[in-house]
Short mmCIF file of C-alpha atoms in Angstrom, two decimals:
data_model
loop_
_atom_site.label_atom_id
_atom_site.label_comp_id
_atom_site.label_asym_id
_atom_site.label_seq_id
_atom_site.Cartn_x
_atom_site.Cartn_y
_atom_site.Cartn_z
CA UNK A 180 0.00 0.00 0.00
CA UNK A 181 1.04 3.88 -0.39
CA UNK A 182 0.88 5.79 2.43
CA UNK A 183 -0.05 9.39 2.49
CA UNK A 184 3.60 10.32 3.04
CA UNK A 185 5.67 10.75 -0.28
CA UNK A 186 8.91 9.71 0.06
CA UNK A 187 11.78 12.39 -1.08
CA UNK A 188 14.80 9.52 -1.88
CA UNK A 189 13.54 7.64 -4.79
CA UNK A 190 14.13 3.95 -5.33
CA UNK A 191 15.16 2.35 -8.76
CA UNK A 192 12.77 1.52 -11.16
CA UNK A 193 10.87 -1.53 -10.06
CA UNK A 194 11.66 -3.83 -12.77
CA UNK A 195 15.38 -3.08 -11.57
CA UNK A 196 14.17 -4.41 -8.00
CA UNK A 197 12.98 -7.45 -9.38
CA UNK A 198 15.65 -8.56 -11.17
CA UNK A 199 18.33 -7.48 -8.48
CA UNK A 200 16.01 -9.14 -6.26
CA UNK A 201 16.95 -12.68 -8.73
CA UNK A 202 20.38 -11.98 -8.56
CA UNK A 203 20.71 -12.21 -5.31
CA UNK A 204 18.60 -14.95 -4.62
CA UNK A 205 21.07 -17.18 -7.42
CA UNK A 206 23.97 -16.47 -5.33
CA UNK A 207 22.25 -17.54 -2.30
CA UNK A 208 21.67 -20.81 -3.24
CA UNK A 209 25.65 -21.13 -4.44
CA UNK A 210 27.35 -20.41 -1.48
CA UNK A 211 29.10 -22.87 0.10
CA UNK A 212 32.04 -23.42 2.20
CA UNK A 213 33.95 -26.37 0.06
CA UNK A 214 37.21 -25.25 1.35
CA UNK A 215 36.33 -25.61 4.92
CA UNK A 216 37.72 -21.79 6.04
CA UNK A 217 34.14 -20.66 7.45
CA UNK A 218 33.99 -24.07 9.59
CA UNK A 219 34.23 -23.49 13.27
CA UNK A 220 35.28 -25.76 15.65
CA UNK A 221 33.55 -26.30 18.95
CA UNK A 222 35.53 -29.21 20.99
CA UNK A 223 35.40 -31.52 18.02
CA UNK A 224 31.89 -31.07 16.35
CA UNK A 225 32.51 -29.29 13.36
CA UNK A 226 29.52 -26.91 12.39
CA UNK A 227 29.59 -25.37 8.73
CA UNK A 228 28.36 -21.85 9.19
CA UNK A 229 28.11 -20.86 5.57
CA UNK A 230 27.42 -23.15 2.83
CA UNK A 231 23.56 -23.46 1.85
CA UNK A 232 22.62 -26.66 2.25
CA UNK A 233 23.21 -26.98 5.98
CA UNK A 234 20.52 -26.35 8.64
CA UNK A 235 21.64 -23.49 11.02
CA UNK A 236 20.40 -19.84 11.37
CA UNK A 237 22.40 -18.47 8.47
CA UNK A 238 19.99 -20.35 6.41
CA UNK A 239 16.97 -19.84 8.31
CA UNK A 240 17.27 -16.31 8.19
CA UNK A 241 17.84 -17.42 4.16
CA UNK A 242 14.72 -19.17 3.56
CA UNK A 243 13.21 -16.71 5.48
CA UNK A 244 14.20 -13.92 2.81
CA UNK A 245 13.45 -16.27 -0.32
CA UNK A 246 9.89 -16.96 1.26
CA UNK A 247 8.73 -13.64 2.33
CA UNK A 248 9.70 -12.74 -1.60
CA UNK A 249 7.21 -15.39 -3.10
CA UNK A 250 4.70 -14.92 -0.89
CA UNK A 251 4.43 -10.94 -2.03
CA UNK A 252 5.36 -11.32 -5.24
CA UNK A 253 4.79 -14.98 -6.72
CA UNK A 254 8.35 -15.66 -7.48
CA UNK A 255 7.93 -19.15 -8.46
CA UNK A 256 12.06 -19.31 -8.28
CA UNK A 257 12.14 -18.67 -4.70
CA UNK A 258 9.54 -20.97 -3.47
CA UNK A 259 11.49 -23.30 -5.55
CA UNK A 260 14.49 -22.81 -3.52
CA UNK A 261 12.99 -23.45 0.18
CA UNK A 262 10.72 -26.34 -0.99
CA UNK A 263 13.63 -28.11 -2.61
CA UNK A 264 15.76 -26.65 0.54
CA UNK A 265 13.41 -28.59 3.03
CA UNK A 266 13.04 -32.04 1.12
CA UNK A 267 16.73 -32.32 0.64
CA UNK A 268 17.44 -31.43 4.49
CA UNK A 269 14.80 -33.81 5.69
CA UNK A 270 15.89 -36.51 3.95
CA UNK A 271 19.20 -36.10 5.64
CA UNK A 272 17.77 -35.64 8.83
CA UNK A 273 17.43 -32.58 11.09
CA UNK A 274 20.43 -31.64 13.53
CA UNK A 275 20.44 -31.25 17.44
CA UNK A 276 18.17 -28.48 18.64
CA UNK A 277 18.96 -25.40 19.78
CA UNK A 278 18.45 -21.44 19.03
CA UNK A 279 20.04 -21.04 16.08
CA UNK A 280 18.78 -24.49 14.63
CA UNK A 281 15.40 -23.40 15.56
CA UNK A 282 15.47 -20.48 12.82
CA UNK A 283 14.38 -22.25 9.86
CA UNK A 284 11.27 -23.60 11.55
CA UNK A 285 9.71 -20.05 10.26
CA UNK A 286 10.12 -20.98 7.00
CA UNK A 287 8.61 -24.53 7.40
CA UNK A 288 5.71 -22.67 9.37
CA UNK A 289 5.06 -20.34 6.49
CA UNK A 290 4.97 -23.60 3.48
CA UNK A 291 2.86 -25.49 5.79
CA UNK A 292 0.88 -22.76 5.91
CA UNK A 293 0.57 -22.66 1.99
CA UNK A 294 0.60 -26.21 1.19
CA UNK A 295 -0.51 -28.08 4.11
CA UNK A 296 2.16 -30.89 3.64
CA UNK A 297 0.88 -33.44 6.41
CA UNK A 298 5.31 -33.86 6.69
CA UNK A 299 5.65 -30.82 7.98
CA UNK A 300 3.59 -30.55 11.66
CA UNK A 301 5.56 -33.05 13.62
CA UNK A 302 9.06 -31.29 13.23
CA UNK A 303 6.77 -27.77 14.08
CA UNK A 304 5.71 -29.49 17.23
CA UNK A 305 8.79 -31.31 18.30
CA UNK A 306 10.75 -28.17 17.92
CA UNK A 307 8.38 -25.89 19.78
CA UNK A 308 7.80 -28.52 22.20
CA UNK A 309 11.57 -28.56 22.57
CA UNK A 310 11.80 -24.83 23.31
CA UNK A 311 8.96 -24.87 25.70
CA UNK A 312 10.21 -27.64 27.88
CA UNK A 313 13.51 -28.36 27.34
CA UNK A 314 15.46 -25.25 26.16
CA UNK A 315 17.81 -23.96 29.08
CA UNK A 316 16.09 -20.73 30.87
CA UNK A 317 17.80 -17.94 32.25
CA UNK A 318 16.99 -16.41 35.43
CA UNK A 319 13.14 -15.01 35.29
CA UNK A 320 12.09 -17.44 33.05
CA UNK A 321 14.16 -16.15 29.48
CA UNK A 322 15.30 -18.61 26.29
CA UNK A 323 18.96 -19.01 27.47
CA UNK A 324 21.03 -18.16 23.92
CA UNK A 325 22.03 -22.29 23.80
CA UNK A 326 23.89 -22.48 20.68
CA UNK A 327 26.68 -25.13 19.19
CA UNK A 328 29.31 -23.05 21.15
CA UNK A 329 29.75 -22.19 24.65
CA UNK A 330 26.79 -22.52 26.94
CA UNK A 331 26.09 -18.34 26.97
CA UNK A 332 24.82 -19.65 30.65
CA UNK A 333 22.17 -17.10 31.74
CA UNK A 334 22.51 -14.96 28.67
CA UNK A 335 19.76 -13.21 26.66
CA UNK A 336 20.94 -12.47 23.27
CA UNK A 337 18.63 -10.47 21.00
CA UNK A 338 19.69 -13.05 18.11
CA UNK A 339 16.95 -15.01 20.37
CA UNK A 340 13.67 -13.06 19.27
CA UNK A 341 14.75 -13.74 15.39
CA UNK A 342 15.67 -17.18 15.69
CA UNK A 343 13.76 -18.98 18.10
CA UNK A 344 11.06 -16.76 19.53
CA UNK A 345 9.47 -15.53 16.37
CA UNK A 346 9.25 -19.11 14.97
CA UNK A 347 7.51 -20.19 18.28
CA UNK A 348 4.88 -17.67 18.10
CA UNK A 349 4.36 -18.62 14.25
CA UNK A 350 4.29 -22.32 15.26
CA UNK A 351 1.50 -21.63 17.93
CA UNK A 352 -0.53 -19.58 15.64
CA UNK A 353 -0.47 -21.94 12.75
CA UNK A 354 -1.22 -25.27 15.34
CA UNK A 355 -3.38 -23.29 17.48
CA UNK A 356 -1.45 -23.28 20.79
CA UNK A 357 -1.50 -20.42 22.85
CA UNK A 358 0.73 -21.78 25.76
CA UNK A 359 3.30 -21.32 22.37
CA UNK A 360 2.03 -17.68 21.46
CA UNK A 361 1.76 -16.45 25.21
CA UNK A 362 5.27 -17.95 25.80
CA UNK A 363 6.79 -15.74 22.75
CA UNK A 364 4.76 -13.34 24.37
CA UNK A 365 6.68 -13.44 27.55
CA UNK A 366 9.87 -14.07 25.92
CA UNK A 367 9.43 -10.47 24.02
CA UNK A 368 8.98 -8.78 27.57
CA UNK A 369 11.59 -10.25 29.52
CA UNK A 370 14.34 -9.72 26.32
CA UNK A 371 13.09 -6.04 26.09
CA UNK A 372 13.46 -5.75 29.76
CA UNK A 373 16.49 -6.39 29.86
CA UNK A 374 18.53 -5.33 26.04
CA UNK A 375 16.83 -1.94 25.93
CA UNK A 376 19.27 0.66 25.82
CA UNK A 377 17.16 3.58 27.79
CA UNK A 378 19.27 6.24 26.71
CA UNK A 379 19.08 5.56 23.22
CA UNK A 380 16.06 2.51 22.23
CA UNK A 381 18.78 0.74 20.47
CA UNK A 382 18.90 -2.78 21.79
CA UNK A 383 22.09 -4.70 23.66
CA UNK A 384 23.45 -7.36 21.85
CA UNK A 385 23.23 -9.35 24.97
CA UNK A 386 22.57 -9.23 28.68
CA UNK A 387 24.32 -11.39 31.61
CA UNK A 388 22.19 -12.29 34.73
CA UNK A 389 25.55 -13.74 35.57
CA UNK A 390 27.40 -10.99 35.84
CA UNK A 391 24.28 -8.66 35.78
CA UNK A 392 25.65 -6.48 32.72
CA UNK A 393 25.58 -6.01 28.87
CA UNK A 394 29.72 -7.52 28.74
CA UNK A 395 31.11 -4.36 26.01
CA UNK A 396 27.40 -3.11 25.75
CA UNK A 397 27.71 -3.64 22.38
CA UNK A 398 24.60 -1.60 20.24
CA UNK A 399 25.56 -3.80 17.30
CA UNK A 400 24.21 -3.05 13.84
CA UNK A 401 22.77 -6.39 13.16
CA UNK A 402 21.71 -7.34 16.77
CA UNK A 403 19.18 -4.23 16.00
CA UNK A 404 18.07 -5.51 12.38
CA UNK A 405 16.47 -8.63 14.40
CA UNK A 406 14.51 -6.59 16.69
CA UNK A 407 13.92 -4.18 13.60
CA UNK A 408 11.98 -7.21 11.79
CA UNK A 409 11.03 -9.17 14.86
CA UNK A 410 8.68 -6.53 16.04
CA UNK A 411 6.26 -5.37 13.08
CA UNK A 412 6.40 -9.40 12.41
CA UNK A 413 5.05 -10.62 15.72
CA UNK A 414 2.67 -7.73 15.73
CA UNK A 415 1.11 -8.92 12.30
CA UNK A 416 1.58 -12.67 13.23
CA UNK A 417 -0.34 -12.84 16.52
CA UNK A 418 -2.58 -10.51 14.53
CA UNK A 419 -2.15 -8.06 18.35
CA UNK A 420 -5.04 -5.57 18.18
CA UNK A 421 -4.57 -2.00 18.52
CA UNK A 422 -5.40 -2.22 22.27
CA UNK A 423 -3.50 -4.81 23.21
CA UNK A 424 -0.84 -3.94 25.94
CA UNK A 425 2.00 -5.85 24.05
CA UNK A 426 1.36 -4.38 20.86
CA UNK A 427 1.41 -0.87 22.41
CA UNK A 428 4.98 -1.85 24.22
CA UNK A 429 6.25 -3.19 21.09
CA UNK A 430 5.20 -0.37 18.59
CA UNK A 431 6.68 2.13 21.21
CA UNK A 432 10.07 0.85 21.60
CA UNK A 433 10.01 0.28 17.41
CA UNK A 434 9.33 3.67 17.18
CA UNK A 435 11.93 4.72 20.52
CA UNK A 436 14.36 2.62 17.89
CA UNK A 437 14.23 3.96 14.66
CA UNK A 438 13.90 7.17 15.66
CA UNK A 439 17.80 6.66 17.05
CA UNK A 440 18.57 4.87 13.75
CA UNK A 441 17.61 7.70 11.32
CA UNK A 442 20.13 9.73 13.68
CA UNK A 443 22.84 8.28 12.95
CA UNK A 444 22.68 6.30 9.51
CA UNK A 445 25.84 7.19 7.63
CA UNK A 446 25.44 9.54 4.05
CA UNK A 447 25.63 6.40 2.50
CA UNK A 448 22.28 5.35 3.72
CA UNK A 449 24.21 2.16 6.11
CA UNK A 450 24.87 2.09 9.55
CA UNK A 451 28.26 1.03 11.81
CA UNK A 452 28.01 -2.62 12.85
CA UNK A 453 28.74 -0.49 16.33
CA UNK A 454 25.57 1.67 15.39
CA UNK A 455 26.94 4.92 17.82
CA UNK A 456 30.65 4.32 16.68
CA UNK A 457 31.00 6.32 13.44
CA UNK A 458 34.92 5.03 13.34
CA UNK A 459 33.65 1.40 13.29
CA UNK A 460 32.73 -0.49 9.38
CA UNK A 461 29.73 0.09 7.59
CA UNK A 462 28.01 -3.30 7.93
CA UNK A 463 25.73 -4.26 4.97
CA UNK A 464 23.40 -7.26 6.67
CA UNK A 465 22.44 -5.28 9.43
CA UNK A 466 21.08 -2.40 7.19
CA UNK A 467 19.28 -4.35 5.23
CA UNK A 468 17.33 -5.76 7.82
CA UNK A 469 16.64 -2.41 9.49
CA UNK A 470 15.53 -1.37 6.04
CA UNK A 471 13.22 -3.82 5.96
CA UNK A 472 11.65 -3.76 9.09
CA UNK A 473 11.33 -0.13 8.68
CA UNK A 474 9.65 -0.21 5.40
CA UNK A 475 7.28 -3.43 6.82
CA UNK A 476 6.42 -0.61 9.60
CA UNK A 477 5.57 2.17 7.77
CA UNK A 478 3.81 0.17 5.08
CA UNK A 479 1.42 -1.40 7.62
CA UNK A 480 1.11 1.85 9.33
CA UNK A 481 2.98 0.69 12.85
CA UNK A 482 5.21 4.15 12.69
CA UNK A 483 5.69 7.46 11.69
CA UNK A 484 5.48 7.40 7.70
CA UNK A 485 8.63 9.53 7.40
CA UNK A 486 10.99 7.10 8.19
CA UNK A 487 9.62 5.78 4.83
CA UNK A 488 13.23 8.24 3.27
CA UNK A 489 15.42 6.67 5.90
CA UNK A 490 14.75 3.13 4.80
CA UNK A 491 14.86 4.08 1.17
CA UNK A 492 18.21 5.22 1.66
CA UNK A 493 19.24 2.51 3.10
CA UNK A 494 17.74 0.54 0.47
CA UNK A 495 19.76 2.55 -2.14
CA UNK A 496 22.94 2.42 -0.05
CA UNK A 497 22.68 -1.43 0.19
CA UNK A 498 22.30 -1.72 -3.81
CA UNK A 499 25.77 0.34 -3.43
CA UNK A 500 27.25 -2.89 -1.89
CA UNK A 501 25.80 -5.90 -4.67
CA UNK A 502 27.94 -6.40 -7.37
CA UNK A 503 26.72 -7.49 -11.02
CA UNK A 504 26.64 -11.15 -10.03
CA UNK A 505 24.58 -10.43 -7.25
CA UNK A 506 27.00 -10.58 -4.56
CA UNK A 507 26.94 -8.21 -1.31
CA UNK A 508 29.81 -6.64 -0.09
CA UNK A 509 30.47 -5.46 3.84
CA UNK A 510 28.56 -8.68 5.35
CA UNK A 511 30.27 -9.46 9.16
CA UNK A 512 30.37 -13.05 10.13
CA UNK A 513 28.72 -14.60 12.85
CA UNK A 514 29.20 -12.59 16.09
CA UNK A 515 28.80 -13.91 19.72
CA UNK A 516 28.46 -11.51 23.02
CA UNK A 517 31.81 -10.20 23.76
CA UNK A 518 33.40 -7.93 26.39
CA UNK A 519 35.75 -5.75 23.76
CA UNK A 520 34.17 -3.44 21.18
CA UNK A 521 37.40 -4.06 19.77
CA UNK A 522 36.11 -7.07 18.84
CA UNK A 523 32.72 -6.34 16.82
CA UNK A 524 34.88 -3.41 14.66
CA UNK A 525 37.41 -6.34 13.51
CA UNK A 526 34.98 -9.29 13.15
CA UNK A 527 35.50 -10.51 9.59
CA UNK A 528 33.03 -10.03 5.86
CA UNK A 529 32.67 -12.71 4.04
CA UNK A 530 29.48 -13.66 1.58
CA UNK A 531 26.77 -15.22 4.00
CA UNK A 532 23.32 -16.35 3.21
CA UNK A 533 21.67 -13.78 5.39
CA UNK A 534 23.59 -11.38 4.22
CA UNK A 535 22.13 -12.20 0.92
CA UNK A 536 18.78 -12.97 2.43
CA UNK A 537 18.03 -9.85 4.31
CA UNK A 538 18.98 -7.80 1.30
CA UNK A 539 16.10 -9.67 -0.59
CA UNK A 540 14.24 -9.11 2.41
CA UNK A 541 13.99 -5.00 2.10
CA UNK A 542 14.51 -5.32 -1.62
CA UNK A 543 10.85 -6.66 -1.76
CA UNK A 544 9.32 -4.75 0.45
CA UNK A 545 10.54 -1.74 -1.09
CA UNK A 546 8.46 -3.31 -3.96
CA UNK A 547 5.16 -3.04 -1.86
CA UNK A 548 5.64 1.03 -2.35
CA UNK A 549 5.07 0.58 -6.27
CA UNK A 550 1.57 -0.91 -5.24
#
């Protein structure tokens, strides 16, 4: 829909959208780690946090992307790519749950949705069952940020919402199970209690009960993009009337958020992956998904329709970063919680599928404005 704002940074021409929107999606679905220099290492078990065909969050957030695009504009090639995704990563068999494995369970949701494929239910409810019985909890009740790697032992990570919370709310709308929708519920609460900068509405990237701090309090670029998309999607999702107390506390800190964000994006419509540290790198990922959870928020009307020019400049500035093949530039690895700031200004770029993914993301939903 158009909204009564008019937006003063144009986009490209739509039919330019679309077909960088293609682009991208091809080199999604080729990358892969054959040489074995993404794989990490965690006491032995060797977990490929790159190539495609693995099940992790980098490709949950991926099928994600690809699915969202189908489902608003019919791409046939992109529903392609997660059905095919699916079959070939069932037949292998899923891995060991935990929060990142849980991320492409949104995906499943969303074709089970669509198709009603009777193979899809029992992995829905064995994962959320997992997460609401089995899944580590933090002090006052919160998804514990249980990964392959270290324990992150009474951590909330904002990763969480994206990865394993918004799933588990689109599980327990889809099965009809609200002990699954009023536990994402909670889980939005306690994580917003606790990673909300007050100062600034940015979010932490993570919060010890431990040690009863944010370790560097880190206001990481792409830590933000999840709570940039998570919001405006569990608000649609649970379908969260306008009275509803939990709509009103989400919409509010969304708004608290980008409000910081349009401060300080960078002339060249990005933002730092340290988002108040002008000396740290431009991070590409990150932007995109703040573009498109800010475009996804104006378009249904959640906030103020002038950040409609933000997110088209950031749109513009992440076209800036794709070159002709389709490949995005300035993408940061995978980042845990640290204690050094030092640390999130030197983690490395590298191609990665949500990198890819959340470019496709904004990419489409800047298409909604030529509606």
């Amino acid at each position: 829909m158009r909204t009564a704002h008019e937006p003063t940074c144009p986009l490209p021409p739509k039919v330019s959208i679309e077909q960088d929107i293609d682009l991208l999606l091809d080199k999604l679905a080729e990358i892969d780690d054959a040489s074995g220099t993404f794989l990490l290492d965690f006491d032995g078990l060797k977990v490929d946090d790159r190539s495609w065909g693995v099940w992790n969050w980098p490709q949950g957030v991926g099928l994600f992307g690809a699915y969202m695009n189908y489902r608003l504009t019919g791409n046939e090639r992109a529903r392609r790519m997660v059905h095919d995704w699916f079959d070939a990563r069932m037949a292998e068999g899923a891995p060991s749950k935990n929060i990142n494995t849980m991320a492409p369970l949104l995906a499943m949701a969303c074709l089970y949705e669509d198709t009603g494929d009777p193979r899809y239910p029992p992995y829905l409810k064995r994962w959320a069952d997992w997460a609401m019985c089995d899944l580590t909890r933090t002090d006052e009740g919160g998804f514990q940020h249980v990964t392959y790697g270290p324990a992150n032992t009474n951590q909330l990570w904002d990763d969480t919402l994206m990865m394993a919370v918004v799933p588990l709310a689109k599980i327990g709308m889809l099965l009809g199970r609200k002990d699954y929708v009023d536990e994402a519920r909670y889980q939005l609460m306690v994580h917003g209690k606790y990673l909300i900068d007050r100062r600034t509405g940015l979010w932490y990237h993570g919060w010890s009960f431990e040690r009863r701090d944010h370790h560097a309090g880190a206001l990481w670029c792409r830590g933000n993009c999840w709570i940039t998309i998570a919001i405006p999607t569990i608000v649609e999702l649970l379908d969260l009337a306008p009275g509803d107390p939990l709509r009103r506390l989400l919409l509010q800190a969304l708004q608290a958020q980008l409000a910081t964000l349009a401060r300080c994006q960078d002339e060249s419509g990005l933002w730092h992956t340290l988002l108040d540290d002008p000396s740290s790198y431009l991070e590409t990922s990150g932007s995109a998904g703040i573009a498109y959870g800010m475009l996804k928020a104006v378009h249904e009307r959640y906030v103020d329709p002038s950040f409609e020019d933000v997110a088209n400049r950031a749109v513009n500035g992440v076209l800036a970063q794709m070159d002709e093949h389709g490949q995005l530039a300035g993408v940061s690895m995978g980042t845990a919680l640290s204690d050094s700031l030092d640390y999130y200004r030197t983690v490395g770029l590298a191609d990665m599928p949500y990198g890819q993914s959340l470019a496709v993301l904004a990419l489409t939903e800047a298409l909604v404005s030529y509606r």
